[in-house]
Tab-separated table of C-alpha atoms and ligand atoms in Angstrom:
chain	number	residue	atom	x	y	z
A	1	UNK	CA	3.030	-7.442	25.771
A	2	UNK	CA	6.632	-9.030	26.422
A	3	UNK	CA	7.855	-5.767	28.053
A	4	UNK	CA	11.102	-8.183	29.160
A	5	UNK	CA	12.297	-8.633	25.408
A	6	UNK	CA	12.128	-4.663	24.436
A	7	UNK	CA	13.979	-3.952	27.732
A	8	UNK	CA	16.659	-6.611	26.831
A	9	UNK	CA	17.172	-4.865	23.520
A	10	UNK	CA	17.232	-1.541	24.562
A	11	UNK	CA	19.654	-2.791	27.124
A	12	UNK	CA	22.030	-4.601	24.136
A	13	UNK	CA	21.587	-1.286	22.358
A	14	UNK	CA	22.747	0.783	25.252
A	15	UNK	CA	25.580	-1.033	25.876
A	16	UNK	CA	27.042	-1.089	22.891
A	17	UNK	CA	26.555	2.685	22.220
A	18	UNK	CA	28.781	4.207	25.064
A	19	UNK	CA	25.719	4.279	28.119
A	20	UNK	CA	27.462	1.238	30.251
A	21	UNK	CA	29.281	4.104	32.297
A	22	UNK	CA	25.887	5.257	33.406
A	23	UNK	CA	24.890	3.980	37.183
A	24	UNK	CA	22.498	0.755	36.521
A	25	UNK	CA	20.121	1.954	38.468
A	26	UNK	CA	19.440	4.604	36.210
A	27	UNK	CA	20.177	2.542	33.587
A	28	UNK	CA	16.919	0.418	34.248
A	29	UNK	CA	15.160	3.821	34.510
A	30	UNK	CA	15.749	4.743	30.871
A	31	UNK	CA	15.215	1.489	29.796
A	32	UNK	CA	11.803	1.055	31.155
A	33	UNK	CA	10.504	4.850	30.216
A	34	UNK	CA	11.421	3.617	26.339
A	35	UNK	CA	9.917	0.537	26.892
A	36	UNK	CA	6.377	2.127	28.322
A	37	UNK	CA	7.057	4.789	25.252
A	38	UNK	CA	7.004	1.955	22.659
A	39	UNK	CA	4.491	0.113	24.252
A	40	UNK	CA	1.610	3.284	24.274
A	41	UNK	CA	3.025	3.399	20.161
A	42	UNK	CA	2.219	-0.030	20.058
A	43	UNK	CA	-1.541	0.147	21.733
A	44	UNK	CA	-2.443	3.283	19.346
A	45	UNK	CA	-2.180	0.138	16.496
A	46	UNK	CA	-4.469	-1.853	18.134
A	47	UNK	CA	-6.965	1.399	19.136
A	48	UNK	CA	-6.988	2.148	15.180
A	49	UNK	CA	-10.254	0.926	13.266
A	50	UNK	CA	-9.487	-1.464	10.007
A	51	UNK	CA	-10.875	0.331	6.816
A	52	UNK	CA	-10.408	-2.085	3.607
A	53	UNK	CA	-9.843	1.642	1.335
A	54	UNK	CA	-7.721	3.536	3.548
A	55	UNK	CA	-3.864	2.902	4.569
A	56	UNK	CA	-2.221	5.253	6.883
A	57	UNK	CA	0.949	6.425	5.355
A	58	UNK	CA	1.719	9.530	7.569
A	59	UNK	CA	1.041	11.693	9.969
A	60	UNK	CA	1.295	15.917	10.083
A	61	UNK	CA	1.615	16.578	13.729
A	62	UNK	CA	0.211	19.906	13.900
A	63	UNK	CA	-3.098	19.214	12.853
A	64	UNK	CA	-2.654	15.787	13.863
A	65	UNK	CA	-4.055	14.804	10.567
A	66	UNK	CA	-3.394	11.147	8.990
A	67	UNK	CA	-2.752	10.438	5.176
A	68	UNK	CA	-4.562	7.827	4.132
A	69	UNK	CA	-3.801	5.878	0.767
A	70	UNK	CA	-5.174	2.968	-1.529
A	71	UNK	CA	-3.922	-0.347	-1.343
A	72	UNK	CA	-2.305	1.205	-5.221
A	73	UNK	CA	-0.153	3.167	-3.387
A	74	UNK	CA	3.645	2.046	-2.815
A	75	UNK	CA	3.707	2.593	0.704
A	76	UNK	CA	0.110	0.225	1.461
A	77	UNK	CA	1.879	-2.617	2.742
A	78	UNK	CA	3.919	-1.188	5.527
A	79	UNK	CA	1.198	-0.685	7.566
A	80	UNK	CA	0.186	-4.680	7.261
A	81	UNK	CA	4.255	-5.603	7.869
A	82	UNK	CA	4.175	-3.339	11.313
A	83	UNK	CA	1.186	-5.332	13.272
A	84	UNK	CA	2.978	-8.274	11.840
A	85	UNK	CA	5.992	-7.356	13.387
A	86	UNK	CA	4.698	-6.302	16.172
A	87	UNK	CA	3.082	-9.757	16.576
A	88	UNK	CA	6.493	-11.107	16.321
A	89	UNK	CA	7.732	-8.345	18.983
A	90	UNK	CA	5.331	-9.391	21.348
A	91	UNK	CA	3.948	-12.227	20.501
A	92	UNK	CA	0.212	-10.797	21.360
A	93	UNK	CA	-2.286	-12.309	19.131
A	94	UNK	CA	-4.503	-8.952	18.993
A	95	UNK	CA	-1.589	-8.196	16.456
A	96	UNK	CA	-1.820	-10.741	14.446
A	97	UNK	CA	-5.277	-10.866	14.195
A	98	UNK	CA	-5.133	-7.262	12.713
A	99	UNK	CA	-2.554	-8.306	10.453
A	100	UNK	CA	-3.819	-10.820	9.045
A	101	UNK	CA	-7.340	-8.537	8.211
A	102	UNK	CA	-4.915	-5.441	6.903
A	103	UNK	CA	-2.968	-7.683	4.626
A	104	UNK	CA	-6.285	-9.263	2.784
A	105	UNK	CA	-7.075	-5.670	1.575
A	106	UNK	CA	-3.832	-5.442	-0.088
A	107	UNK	CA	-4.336	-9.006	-1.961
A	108	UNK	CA	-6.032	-7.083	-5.328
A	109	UNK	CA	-2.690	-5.079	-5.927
A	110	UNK	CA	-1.682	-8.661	-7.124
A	111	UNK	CA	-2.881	-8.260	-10.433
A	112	UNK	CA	-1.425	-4.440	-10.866
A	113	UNK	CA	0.670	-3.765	-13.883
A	114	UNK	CA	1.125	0.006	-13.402
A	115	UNK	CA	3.686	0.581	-11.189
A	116	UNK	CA	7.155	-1.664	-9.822
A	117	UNK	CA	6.205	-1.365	-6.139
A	118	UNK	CA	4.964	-4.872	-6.184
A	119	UNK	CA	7.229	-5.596	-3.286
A	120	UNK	CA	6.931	-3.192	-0.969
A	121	UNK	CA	2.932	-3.533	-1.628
A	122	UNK	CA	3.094	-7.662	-1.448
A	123	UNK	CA	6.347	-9.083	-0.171
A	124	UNK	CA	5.859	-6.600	3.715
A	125	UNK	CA	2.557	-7.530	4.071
A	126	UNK	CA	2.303	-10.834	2.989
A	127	UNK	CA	5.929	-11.925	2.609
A	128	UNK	CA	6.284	-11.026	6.375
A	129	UNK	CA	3.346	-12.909	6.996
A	130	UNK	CA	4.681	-15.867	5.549
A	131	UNK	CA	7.530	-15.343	8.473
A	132	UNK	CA	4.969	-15.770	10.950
A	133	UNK	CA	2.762	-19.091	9.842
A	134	UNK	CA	2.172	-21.089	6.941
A	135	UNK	CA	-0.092	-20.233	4.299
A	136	UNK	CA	-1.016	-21.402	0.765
A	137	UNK	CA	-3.030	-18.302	-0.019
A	138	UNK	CA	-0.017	-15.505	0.925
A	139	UNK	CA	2.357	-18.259	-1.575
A	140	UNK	CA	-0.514	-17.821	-4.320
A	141	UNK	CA	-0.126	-14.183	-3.705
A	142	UNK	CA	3.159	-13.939	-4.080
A	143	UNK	CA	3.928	-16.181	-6.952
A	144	UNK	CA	0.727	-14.334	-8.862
A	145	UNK	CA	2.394	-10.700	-7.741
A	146	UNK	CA	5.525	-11.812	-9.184
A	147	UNK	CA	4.101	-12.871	-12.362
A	148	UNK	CA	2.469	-9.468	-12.655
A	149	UNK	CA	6.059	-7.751	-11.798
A	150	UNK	CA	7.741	-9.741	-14.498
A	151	UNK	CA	5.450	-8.120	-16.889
A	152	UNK	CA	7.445	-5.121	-16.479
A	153	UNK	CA	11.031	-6.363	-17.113
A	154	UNK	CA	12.622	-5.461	-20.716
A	155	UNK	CA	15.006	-8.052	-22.164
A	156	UNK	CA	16.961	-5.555	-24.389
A	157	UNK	CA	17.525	-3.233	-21.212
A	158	UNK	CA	17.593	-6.245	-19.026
A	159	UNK	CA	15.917	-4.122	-16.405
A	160	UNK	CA	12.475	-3.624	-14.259
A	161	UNK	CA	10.854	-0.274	-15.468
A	162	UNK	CA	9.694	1.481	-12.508
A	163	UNK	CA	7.647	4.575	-13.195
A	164	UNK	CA	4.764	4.902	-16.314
A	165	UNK	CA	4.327	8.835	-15.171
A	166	UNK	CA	6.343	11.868	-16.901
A	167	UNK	CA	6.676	9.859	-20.271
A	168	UNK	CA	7.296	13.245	-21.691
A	169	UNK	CA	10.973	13.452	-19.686
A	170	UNK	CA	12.010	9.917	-19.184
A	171	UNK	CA	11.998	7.039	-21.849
A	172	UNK	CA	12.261	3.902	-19.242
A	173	UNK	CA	13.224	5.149	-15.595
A	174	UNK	CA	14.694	2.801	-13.112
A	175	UNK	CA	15.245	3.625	-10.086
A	176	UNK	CA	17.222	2.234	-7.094
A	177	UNK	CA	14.500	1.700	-4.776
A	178	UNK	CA	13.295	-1.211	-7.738
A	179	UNK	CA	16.475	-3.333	-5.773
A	180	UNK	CA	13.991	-3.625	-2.790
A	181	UNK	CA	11.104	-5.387	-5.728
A	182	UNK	CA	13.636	-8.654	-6.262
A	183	UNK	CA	13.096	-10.037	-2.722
A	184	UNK	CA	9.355	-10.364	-4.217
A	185	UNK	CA	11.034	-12.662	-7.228
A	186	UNK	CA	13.646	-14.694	-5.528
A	187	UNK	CA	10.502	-15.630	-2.914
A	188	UNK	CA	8.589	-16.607	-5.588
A	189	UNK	CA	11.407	-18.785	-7.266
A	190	UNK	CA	11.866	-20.284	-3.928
A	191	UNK	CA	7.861	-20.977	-3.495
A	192	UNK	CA	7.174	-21.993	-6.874
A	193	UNK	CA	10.193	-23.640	-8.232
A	194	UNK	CA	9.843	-21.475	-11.730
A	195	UNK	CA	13.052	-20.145	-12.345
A	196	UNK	CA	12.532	-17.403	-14.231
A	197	UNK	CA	11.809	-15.319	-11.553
A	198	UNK	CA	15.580	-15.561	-9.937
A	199	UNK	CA	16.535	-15.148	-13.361
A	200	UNK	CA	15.007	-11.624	-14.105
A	201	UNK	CA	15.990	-10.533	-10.620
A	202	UNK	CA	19.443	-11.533	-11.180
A	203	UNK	CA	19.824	-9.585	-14.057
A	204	UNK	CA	17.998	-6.492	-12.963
A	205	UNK	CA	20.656	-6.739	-10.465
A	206	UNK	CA	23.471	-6.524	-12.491
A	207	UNK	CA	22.486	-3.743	-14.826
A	208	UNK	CA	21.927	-1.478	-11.639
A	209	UNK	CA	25.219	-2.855	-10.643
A	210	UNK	CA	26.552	-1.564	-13.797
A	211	UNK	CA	24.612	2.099	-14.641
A	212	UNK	CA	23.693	3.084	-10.845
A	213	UNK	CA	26.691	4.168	-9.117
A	214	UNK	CA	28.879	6.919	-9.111
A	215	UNK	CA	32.793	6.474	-8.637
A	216	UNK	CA	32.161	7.259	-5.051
A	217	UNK	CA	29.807	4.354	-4.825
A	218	UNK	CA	27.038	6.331	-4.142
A	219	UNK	CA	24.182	5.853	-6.032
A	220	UNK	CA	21.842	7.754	-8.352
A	221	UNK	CA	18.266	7.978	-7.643
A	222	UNK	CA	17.164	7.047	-11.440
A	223	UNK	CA	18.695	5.675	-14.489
A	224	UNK	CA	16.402	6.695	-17.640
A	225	UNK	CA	17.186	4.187	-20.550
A	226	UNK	CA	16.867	4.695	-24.060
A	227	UNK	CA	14.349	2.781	-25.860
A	228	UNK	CA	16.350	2.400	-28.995
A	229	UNK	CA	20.084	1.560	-28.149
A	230	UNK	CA	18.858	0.528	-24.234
A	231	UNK	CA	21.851	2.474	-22.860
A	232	UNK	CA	21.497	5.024	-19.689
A	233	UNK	CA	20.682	8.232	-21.491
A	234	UNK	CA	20.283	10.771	-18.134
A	235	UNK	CA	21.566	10.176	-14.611
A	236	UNK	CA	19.513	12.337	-12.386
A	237	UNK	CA	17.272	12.369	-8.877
A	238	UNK	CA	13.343	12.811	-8.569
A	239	UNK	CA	13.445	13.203	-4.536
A	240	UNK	CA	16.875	14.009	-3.315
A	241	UNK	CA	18.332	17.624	-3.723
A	242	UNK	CA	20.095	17.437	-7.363
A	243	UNK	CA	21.302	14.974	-10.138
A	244	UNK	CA	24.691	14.973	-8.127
A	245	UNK	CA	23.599	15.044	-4.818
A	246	UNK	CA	23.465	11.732	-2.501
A	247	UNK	CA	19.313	11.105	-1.769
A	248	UNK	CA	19.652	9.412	1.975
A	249	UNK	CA	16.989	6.705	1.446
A	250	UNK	CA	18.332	5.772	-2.271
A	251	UNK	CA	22.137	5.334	-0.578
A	252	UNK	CA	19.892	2.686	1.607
A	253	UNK	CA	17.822	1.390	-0.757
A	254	UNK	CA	21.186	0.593	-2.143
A	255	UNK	CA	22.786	-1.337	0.647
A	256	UNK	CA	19.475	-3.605	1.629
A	257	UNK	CA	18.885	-4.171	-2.045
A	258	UNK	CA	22.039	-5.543	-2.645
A	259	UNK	CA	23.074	-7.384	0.677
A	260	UNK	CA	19.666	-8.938	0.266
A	261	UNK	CA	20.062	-9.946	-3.083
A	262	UNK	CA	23.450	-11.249	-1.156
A	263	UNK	CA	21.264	-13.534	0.344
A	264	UNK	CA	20.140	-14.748	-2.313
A	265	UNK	CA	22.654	-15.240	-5.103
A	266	UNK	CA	25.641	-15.607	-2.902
A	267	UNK	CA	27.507	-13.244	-5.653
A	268	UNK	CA	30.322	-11.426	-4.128
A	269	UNK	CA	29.546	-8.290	-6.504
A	270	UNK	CA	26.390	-8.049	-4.682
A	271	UNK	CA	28.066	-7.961	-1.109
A	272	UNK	CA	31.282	-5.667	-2.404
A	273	UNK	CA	29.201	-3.125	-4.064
A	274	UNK	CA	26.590	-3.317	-0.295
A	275	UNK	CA	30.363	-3.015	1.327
A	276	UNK	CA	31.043	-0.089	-0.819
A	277	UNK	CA	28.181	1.867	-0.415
A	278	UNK	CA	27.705	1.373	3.213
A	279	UNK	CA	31.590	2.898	3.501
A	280	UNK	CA	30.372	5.977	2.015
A	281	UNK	CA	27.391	5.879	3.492
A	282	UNK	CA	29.092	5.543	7.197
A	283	UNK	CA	32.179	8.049	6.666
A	284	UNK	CA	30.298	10.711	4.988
A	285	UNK	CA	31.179	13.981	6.564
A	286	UNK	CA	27.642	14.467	6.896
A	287	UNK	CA	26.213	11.348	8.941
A	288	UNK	CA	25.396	13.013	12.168
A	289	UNK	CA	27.154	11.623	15.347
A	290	UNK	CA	23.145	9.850	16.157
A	291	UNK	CA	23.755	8.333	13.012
A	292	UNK	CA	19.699	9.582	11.796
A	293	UNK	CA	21.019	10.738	8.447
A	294	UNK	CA	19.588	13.983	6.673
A	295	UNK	CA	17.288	13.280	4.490
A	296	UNK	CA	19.722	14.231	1.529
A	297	UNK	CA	24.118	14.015	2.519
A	298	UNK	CA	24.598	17.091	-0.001
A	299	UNK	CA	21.713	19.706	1.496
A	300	UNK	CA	23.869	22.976	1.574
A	301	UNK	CA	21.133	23.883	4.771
A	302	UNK	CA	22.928	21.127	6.826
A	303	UNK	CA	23.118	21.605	9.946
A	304	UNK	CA	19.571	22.791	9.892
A	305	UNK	CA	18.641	19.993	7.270
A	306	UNK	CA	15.454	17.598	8.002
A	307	UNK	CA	16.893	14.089	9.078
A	308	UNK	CA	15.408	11.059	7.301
A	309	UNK	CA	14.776	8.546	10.537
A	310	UNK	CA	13.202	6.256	7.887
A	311	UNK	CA	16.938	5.952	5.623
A	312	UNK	CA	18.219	5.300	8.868
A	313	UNK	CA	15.998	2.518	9.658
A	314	UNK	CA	16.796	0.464	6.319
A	315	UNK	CA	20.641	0.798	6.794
A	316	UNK	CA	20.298	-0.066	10.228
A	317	UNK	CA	18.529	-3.021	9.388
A	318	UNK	CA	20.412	-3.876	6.526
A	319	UNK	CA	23.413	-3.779	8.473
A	320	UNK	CA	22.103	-6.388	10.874
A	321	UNK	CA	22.243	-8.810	7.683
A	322	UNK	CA	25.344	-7.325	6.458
A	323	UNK	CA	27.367	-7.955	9.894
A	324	UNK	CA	26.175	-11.693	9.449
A	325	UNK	CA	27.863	-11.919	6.232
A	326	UNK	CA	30.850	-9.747	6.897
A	327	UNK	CA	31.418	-10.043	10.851
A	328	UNK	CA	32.637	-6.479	10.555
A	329	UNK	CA	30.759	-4.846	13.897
A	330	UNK	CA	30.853	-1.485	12.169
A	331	UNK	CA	27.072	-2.487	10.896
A	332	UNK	CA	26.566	-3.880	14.385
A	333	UNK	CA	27.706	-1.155	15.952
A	334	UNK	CA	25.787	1.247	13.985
A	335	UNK	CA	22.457	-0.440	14.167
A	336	UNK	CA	22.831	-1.098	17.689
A	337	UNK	CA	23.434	2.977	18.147
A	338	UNK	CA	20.271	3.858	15.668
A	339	UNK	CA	17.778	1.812	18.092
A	340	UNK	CA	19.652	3.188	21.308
A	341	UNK	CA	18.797	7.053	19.242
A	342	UNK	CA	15.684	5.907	17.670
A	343	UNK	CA	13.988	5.100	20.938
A	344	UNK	CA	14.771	7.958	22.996
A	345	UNK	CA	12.085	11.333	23.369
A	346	UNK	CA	13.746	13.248	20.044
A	347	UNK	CA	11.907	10.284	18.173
A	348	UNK	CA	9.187	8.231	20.414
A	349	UNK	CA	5.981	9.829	19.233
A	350	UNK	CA	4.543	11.686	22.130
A	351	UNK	CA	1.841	9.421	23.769
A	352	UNK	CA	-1.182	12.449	23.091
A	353	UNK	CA	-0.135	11.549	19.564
A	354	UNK	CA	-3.087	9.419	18.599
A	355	UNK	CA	-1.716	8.098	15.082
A	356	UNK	CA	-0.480	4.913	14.145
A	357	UNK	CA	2.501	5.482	13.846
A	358	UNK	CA	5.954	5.316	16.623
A	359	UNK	CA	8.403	7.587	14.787
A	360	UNK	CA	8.674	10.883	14.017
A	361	UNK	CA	10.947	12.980	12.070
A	362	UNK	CA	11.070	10.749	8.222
A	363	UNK	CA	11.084	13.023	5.385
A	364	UNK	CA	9.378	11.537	2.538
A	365	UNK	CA	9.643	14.215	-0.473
A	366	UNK	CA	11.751	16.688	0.619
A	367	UNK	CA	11.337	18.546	-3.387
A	368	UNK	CA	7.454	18.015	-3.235
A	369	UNK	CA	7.490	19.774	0.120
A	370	UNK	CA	5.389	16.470	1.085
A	371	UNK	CA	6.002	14.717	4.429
A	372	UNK	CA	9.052	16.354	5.342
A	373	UNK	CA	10.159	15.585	8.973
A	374	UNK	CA	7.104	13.470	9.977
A	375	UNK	CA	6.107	9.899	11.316
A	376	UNK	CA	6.080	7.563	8.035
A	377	UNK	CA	4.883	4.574	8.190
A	378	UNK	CA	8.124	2.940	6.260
A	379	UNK	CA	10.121	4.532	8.909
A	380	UNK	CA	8.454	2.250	11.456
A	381	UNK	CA	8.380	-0.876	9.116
A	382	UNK	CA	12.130	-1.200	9.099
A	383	UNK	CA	12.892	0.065	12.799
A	384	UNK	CA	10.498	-2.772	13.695
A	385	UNK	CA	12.566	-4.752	11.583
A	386	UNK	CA	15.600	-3.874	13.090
A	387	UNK	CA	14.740	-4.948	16.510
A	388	UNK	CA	13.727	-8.505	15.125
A	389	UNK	CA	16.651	-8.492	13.450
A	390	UNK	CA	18.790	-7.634	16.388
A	391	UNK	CA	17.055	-10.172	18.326
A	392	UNK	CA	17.656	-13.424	15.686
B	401	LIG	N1	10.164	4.276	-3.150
B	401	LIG	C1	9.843	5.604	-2.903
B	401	LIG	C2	10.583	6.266	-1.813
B	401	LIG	O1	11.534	5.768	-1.265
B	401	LIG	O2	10.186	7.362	-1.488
């Protein structure tokens, strides 16, 4: 385990989030207690047993008890994506090894028409793989996946449908997380050299760009669409607290969906409308001086709120992408302060906790009453991510 590379992080983190007044000496102290707290996260990986059926997802603390999922579920890919990153972390090949077995389980979602999550599923496990070595097999997967995703797109809406459920409500729901499906598509434009793929992203792209934000440049959690004139017939939420409120991980999904697609397209709209919504993400009254965002900006219990440590982790690596575009060390700045919060006590997973998982404290469905202030396993995905990130 490269124990030097976390400590020079952490260090870079520090720095740049108001500790360089603190003596050095106990400096190195803090440094190396995070580092031996994210290195016990990382061993509780490698201690876990591979089961083909069974993703973890999240953990409930008091009972210690993990949720397990199907490879069908959303969130199955995650868990694939961390010993990946962790490989690249550490550069231990027990990681790797692991990854590469929990990302084969995953490879049957391919062919699944049901649901838009195709890359969160595909693209974080084998998408990050694809970061880490060459292989024909993850490009098949991916170019297949995509095919399967494309299935999905309406050319009258000029939109990705994202849910089938609750067809008694919603006509054709999109909602903002779908920005975070396109990486999947320009990939497999880039692997496959079919164009239509880029295409259909591009334009999902702009209709969200068009129907998904509010003045404010905050964004809605889902756009229903009506199936006769294909305009936006109701503007509402599904997880945050209300139809006007601002849902902490969709004002994220937001800014990496659309700095990414940045990346991609090179269109300024793109990296003006990540701009905008990072500004109101960043001055919002309610950010907390941490910067760990509540799970929702507008919950009236704020103060006493649950934070949402994994809406935190996408802007803060989002904004790693977004300083290299802008230069503006705001993004820096802030992502730089989320690791320096992220990997102190108030979020390290205690080392008696024996699940998967490093962070604590991600609130997954706050109206469900389902994983509210808990480790998630997205939450780790992109705070791993954010440390590579910080390190390129
Ligand atoms: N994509 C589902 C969520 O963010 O909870």
């Amino acid at each position: 385990m490269s124990k030097n590379y976390i400590i020079t992080i952490l260090c870079f983190a520090g720095l740049l989030c108001g500790v360089s007044c603190k003596k050095v000496d106990e400096e190195q102290f803090d440094k190396q207690t995070k580092t031996d707290l994210l290195d016990t996260r990382y061993n509780r990986f490698l201690q876990y047993p591979l089961d083909s059926l069974a993703f973890p997802r999240s953990a409930s603390l008091n009972s210690q008890k993990i949720k397990k999922v199907s490879s069908s579920d959303w969130t199955s890919g995650f868990f694939a994506g961390n010993f990946w990153q962790m490989y690249q972390l550490t550069g231990d090949e027990n990681f790797k090894n692991k990854a590469k077995k929990w990302t084969a389980f995953i490879e049957k979602e391919k062919f699944n028409d049901h649901t838009h999550d195709m890359g969160f599923k595909v693209y974080c496990s084998f998408g990050k793989g694809l970061e880490v070595e060459e292989n024909e097999d993850y490009r098949h997967v991916i170019v297949k996946s995509a095919q399967t995703l494309s299935t999905r797109f309406n050319k009258n809406m000029e939109v990705i449908r994202s849910w089938d459920f609750n067809k008694d409500k919603w006509q054709f729901p999109v909602i903002i997380d779908n920005m975070m499906n396109l990486e999947l598509l320009f990939e497999a434009t880039k692997i496959s050299g079919d164009s239509s793929f880029h295409k259909l992203a591009v334009k999902h792209a702009n209709t969200t760009l068009k129907n998904h934000f509010r003045s404010d440049n905050s964004t809605w959690h889902v756009i229903d669409y009506d199936t006769i004139n294909y305009q936006p017939r109701l503007k509402i939420t599904h997880q945050g607290y209300n139809d006007d409120s601002s849902w902490a991980r969709g004002q994220a999904w937001a800014i990496y969906g659309f700095t990414m697609a940045y990346r991609y397209t090179k269109d300024s709209n793109y990296l003006e409308q990540a701009i905008a919504t990072a500004s109101f993400y960043l001055n919002h009254k309610n950010l907390p001086k941490d910067g760990i965002p509540y799970w929702d900006f507008n919950d009236p219990t704020i103060p006493n709120a649950p934070r949402d440590v994994s809406a935190g982790a996408i802007v803060a690596s989002a904004f790693v992408e977004l300083y290299s575009y802008t230069k503006n060390e705001i993004y820096l700045d802030y992502s730089k302060k989320l690791v320096s919060s992220l990997t102190s006590v108030d979020y390290i997973l205690k080392d008696s906790i024996k699940a998967p998982f490093i962070l604590d404290h991600s609130t997954g469905n706050w109206p469900k009453k389902d994983e509210v202030d808990e480790p998630i396993v997205y939450g780790d995905y992109y705070f791993l991510e954010t440390l590579i990130r910080l390190k390129n």
